[in-house]
XYZ file of C-alpha atoms in Angstrom:
471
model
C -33.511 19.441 74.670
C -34.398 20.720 77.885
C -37.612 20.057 80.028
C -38.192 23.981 80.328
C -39.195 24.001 76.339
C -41.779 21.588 77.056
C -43.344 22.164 80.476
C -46.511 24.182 80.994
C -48.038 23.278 77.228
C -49.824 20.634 77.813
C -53.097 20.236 80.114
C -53.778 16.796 79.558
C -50.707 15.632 81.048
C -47.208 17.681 81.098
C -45.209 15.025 81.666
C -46.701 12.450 79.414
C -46.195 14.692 76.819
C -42.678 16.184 77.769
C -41.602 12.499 77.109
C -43.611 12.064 73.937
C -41.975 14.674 72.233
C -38.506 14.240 73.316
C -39.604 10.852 71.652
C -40.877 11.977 68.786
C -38.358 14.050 68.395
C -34.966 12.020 69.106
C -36.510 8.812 66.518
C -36.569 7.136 69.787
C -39.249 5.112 68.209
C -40.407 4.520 64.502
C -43.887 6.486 64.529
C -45.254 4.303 61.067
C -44.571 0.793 62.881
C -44.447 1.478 66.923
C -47.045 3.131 69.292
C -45.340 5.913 71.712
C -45.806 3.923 75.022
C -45.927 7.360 77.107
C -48.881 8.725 75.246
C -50.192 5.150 74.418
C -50.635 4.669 78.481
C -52.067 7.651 79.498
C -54.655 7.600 76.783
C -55.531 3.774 77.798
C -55.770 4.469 81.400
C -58.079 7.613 80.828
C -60.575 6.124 78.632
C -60.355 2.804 80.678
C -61.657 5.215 83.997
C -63.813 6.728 81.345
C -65.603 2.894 81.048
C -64.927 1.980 84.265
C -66.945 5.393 85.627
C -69.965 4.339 82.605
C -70.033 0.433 83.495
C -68.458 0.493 86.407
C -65.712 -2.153 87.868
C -66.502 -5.839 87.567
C -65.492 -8.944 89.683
C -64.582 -12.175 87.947
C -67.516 -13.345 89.560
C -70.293 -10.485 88.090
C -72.178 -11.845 85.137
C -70.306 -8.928 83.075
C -66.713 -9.574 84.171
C -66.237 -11.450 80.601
C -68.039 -8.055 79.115
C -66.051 -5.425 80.839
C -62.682 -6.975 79.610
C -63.450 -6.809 76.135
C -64.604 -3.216 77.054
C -60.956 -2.557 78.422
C -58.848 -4.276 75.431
C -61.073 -2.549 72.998
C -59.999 0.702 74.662
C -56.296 -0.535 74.089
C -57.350 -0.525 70.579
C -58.843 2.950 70.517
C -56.001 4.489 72.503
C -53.321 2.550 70.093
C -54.975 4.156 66.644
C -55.443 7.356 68.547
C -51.781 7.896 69.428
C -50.320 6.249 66.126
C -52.452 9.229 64.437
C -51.111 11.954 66.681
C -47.581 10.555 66.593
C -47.141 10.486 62.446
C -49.180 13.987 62.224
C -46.622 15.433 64.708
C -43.483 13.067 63.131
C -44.377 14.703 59.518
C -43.221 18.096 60.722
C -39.425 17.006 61.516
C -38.773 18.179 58.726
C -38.614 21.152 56.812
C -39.141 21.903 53.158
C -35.210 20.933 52.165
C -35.761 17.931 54.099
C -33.266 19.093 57.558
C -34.679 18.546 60.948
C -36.381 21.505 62.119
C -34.446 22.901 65.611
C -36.656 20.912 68.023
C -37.929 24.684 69.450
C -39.413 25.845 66.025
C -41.149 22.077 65.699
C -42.219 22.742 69.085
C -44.604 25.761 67.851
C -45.698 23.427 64.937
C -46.656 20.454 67.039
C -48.295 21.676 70.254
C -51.496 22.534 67.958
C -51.878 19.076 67.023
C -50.981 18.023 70.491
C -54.102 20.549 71.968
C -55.980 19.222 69.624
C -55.897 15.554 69.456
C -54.632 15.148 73.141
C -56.316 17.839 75.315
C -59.846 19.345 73.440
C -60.753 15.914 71.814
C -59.472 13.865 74.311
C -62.195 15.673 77.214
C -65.026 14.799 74.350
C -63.694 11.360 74.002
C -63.832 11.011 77.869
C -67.108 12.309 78.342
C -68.526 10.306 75.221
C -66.841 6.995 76.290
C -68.477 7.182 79.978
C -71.864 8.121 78.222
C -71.244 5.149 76.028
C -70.437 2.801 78.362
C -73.238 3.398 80.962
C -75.555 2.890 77.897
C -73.078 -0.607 77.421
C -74.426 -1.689 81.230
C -77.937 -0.429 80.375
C -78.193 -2.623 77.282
C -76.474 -5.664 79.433
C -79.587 -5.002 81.919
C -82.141 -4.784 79.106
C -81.353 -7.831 77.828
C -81.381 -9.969 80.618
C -84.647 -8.325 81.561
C -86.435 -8.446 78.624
C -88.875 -11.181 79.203
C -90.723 -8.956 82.266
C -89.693 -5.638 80.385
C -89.853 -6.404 76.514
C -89.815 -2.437 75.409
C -87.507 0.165 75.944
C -88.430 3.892 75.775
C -86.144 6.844 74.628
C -86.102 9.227 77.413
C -85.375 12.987 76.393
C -82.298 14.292 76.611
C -80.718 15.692 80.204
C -78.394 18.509 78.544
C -79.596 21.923 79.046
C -79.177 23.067 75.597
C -80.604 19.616 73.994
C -79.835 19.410 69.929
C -82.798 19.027 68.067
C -81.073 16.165 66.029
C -82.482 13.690 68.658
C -85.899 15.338 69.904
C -88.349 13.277 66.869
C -87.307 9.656 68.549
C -88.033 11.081 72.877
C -90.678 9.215 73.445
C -90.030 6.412 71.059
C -91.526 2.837 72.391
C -89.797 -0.241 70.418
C -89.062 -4.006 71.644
C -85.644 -4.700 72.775
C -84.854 -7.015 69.743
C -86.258 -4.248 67.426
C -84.349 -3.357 64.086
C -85.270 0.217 65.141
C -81.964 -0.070 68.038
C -79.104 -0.841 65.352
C -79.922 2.284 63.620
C -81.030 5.098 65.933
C -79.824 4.894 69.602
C -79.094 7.108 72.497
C -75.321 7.706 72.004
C -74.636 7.399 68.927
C -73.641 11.075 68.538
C -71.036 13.017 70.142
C -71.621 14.152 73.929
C -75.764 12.854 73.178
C -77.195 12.485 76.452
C -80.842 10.617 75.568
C -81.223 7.619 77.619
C -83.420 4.284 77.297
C -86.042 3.352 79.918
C -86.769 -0.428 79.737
C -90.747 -0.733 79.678
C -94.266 -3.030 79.573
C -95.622 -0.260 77.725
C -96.745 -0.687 74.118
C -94.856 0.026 71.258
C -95.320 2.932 69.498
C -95.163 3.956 65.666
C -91.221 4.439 64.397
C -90.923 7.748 63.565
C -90.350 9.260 59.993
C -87.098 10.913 60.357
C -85.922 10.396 56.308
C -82.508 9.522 56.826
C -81.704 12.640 58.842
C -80.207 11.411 61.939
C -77.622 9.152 61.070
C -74.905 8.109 63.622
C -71.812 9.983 63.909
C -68.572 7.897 62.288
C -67.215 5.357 65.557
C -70.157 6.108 67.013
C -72.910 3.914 65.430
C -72.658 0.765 66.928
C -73.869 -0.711 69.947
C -71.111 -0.617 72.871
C -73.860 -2.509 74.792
C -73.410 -5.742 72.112
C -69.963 -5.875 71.003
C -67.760 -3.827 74.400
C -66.925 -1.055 71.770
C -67.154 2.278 72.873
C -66.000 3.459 69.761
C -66.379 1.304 66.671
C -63.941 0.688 63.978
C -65.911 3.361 61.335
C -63.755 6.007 63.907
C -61.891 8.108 61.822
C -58.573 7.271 64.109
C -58.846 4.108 61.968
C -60.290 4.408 58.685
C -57.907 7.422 57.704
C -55.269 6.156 59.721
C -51.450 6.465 58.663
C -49.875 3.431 56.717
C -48.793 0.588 59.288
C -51.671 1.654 61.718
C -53.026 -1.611 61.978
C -50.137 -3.924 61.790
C -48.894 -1.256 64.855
C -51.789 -1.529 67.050
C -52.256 -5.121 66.538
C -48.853 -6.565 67.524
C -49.310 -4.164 70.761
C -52.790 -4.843 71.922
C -51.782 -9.082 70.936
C -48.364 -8.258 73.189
C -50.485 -7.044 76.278
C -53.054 -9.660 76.055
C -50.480 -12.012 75.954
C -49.072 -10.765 79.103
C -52.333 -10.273 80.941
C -53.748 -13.729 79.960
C -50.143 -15.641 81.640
C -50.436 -13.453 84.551
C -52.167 -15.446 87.877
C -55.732 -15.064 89.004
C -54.559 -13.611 92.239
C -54.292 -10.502 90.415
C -57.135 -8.455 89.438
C -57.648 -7.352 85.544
C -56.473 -3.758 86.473
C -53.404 -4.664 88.048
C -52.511 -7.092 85.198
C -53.363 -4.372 83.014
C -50.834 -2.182 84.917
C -48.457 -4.848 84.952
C -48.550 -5.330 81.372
C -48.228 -1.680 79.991
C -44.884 -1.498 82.483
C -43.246 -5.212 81.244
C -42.981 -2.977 78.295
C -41.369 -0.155 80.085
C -38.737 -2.669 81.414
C -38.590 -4.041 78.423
C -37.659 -0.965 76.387
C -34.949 0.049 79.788
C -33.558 -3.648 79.792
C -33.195 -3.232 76.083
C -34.811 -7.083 75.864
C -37.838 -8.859 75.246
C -39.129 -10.609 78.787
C -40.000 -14.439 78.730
C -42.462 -16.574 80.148
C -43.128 -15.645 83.571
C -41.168 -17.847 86.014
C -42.020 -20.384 88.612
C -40.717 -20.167 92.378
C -37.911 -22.606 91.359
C -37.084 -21.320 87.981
C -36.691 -17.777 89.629
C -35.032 -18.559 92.870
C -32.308 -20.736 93.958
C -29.623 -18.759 94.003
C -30.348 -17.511 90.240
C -31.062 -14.426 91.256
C -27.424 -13.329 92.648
C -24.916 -16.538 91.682
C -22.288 -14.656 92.550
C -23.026 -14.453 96.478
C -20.278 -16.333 97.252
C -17.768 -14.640 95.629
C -17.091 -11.091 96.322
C -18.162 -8.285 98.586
C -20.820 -6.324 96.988
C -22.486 -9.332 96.136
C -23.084 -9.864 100.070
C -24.896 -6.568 100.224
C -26.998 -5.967 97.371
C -30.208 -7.386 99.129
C -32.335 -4.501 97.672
C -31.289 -5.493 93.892
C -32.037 -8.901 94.869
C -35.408 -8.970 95.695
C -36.451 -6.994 93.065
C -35.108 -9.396 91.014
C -36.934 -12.277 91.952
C -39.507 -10.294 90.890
C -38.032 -9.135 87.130
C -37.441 -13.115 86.874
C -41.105 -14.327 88.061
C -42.434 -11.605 85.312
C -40.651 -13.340 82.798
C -37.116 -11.342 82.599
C -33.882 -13.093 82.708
C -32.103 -10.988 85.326
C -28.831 -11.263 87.782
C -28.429 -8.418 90.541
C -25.530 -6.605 90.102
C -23.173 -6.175 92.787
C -23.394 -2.795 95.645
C -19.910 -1.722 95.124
C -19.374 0.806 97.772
C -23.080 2.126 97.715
C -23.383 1.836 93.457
C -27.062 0.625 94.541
C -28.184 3.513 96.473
C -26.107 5.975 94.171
C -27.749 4.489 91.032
C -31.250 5.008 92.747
C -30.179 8.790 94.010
C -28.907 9.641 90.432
C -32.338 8.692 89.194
C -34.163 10.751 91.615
C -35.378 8.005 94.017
C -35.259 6.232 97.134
C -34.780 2.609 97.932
C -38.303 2.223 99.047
C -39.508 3.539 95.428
C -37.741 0.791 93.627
C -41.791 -0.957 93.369
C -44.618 1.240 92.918
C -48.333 1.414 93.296
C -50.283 1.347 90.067
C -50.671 4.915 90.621
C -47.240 5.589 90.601
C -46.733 6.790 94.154
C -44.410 5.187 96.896
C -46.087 1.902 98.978
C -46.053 2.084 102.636
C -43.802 -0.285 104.730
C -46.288 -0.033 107.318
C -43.810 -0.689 109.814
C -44.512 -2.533 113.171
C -44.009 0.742 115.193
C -46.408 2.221 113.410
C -48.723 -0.854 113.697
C -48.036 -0.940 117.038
C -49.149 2.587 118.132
C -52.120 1.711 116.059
C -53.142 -1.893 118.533
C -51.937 -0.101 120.914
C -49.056 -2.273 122.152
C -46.701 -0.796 125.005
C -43.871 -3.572 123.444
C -42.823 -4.948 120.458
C -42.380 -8.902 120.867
C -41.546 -12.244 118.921
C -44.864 -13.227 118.846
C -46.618 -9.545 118.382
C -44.282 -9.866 115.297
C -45.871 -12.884 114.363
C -49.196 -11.792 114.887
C -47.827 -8.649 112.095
C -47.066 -10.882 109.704
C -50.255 -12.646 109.606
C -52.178 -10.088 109.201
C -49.823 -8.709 106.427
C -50.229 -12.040 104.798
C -53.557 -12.453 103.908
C -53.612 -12.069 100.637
C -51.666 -14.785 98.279
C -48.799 -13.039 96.766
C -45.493 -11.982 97.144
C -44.183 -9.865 99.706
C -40.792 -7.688 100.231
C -39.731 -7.995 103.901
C -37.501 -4.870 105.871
C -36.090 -5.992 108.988
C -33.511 -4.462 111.250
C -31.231 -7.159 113.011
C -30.394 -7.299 116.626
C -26.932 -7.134 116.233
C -27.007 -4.024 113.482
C -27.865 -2.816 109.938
C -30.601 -4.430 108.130
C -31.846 -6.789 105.162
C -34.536 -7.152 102.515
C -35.799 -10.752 101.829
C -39.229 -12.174 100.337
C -41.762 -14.415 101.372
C -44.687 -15.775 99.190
C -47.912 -16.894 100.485
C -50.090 -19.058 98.190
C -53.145 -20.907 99.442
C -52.852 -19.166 102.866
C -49.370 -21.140 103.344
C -45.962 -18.990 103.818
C -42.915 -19.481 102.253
C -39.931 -17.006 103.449
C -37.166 -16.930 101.123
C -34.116 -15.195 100.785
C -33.054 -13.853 96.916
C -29.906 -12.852 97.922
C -28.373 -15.581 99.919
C -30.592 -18.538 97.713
C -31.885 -19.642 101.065
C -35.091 -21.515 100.737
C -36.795 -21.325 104.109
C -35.726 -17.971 105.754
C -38.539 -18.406 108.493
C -35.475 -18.506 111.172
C -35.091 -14.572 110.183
C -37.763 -13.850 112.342
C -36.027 -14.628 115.980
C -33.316 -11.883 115.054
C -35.346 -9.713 114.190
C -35.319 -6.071 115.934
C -39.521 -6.488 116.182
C -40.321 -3.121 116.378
C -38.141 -2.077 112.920
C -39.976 -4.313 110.345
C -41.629 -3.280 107.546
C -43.756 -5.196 104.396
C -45.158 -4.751 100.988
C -47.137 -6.318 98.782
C -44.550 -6.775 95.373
C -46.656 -8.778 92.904
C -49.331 -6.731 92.520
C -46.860 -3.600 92.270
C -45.179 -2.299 89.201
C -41.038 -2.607 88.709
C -40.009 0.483 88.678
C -38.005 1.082 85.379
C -36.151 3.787 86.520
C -33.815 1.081 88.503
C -32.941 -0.852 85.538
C -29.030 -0.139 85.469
C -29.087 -2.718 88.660
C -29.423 -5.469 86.839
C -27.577 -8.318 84.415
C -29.710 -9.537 81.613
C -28.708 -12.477 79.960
């Protein structure tokens, strides 16, 4: 199967679905009792920006923080019955009518209608729906909490420019906040509606005699604003889903809460999220199911690279090793494997990458070193010096997390190593070596070639799985 037969088809996202298919295609996956974890993610992350665009991004300290998760793992729900839907209506065309697996270019032509479909044309309503929906979500937060100074709420007419007439007998529509009235009619509660509510001290008005005709469109006749819904379960993605559907989507969605909930609160809910959709990445490149996340000294210790000691390429394999640490503080039980005359860096070239893309940002791009002769030009520092270096790593060290260290040594070549700050305190450790306080690095240091990053907040990235041992 080559990429060529795929590219160009697809405007949600080429490469998402490039993967999907080959997927799909290959049994990589058993559509009935699995989700497809390319289409899975990209569907989660765009109705997630969807919500996040409607409600906007909470802190753990905003009175809606508790709210706006159960907005986001509710969209893990939605996504999940969305893609198990698309996957079994795409999987049912495999075959053909004696039962042989259709040549994956005629499938192709059968597929990429369903794919448009589901994917690309409802996926833009479902967008522009769920950020509707979830505005109205922080409106009827709002309403609530103001409804002993404004007990009313008003439906305001609708902003489109070709309004639907379905709507029009409720503009103008004065009811308490706690009125019946809401869990029947409401601004939203058909596809693309955009009506809005005005809270208001004005007096209520008559309910209007509409006999029935406006009901709510199925998944959309709840109130996001009370139950973090933006589509309810009446959607058709689940009511006529496939067989398995549910027992599918709920061992996922339990699988990444699981993950997000044992992850620490130096993280923010979107880069746990992150986090937890690409554990399963790793786990599906490992071919194992990750752990319990790791302490410090269940991770490090020499655990990461045992073999040090004991042969060459075990002595310079410093950019397997911290990674490593990493794979074993996420909860997988990983040894580096050995740089046998470069196997590191060829492994990383055969998959199309660079050392410095072996963690990512959440976006998927490559993080930036920052390195002290960049800084430098930046402070505008004629030299480089011991304790300028210093001065580099504390402001690189802010934030509590762990960090990947570059240095260049005095005497020649150069070395990878970790430090972790927690409670403002620093800890520089070595994975490779099992050294517990690497602090004395610093004083060989070339000062001007030194670069950090961030690693616990970045994602592993599963391309460089063939580095590693798992036990």
């Amino acid at each position: 199967m080559e990429d060529k037969q795929v590219e160009t088809l697809f405007s949600f996202d080429e490469e998402v679905l490039k993967k999907a298919l080959k997927n799909i295609y290959s049994k990589d996956f058993h559509p009935l009792t699995e989700i497809e974890g390319n289409l899975f993610d990209a569907t989660w992350k765009t109705i997630n920006e969807a919500a996040d665009k409607g409600f906007g991004t909470r802190k753990p300290d905003d009175p809606d923080y508790d709210f706006y998760r159960e907005i986001r793992m509710n969209n893990a729900v939605f996504a999940a019955f969305k893609v198990h839907r698309a996957q079994n209506d795409m999987a049912a065309l495999l075959l053909d009518e004696n039962g042989k697996l259709r040549p994956f270019e005629q499938w192709l032509k059968l597929v990429m209608p369903i794919a448009d479909h589901q994917m690309a044309d409802w996926m833009r309503t479902e967008y522009d729906t769920a950020v509707i929906r979830a505005h109205q979500a922080a409106d009827w937060r709002q309403f609530e909490r103001e409804k002993d100074i404004l007990p009313n709420l008003k439906w305001m007419p609708s902003t489109s420019v070709h309004p639907g007439a379905d709507h029009r007998i409720f503009w103008g529509t004065i009811r308490p906040v706690d009125d019946p009235f809401w869990n029947e009619h409401r601004p939203g509660d058909r596809w693309n509606c955009k009506c809005t509510l005005s809270s208001t001290d004005e007096a209520p008005t008559a309910v209007p005699d509409e006999n029935g005709q406006n009901k709510a469109h199925d998944g959309l006749e709840n109130n996001p604003g009370k139950d973090g819904k933006l589509f309810s379960d009446k959607h058709p993605y689940v009511t006529e889903a496939h067989p398995g559907a549910r027992k599918a989507v709920d061992a996922l969605t339990k699988r990444i809460n699981e993950m997000i909930a044992e992850m620490p609160d130096n993280l923010t809910l979107e880069e746990k999220t992150d986090i937890a959709r690409n554990n399963l990445k790793i786990e599906k490149a490992l071919g194992v199911t990750k752990g319990k996340p790791m302490t410090y000294e269940q991770a490090n210790k020499g655990k990461e690279n045992p073999k040090f000691g004991k042969e060459e390429g075990y002595r310079v394999n410093c950019q397997t090793c911290t990674v490593t640490h990493m794979l074993r503080r996420l909860g997988f039980d990983t040894e580096a494997k050995p740089n046998i005359r470069q196997s590191a860096y060829n492994e990383m070239a055969k998959q199309g990458i660079t050392w410095e893309e072996r963690f990512l940002n959440r976006d998927g791009t490559k993080p930036d070193y920052d390195y002290t002769y960049k800084w430098q030009v930046r402070k505008g520092y004629q030299v480089m010096n011991a304790n300028r270096l210093k001065e580099y790593f504390r402001e690189k060290f802010r934030e509590d997390g762990i960090y990947e260290i570059y240095c260049a040594w005095k005497g020649g070549s150069a070395h990878v190593f970790c430090a972790e700050v927690t409670e403002g305190k620093t800890r520089f450790f070595d994975p490779q070596t099992g050294k517990d306080d690497a602090s004395n690095y610093i004083q060989s240091m070339k000062a001007n070639r030194v670069g950090v990053i961030r690693i616990d907040n970045k994602l592993v990235n599963p391309k460089i799985m063939g580095l590693f041992i798992t036990k």
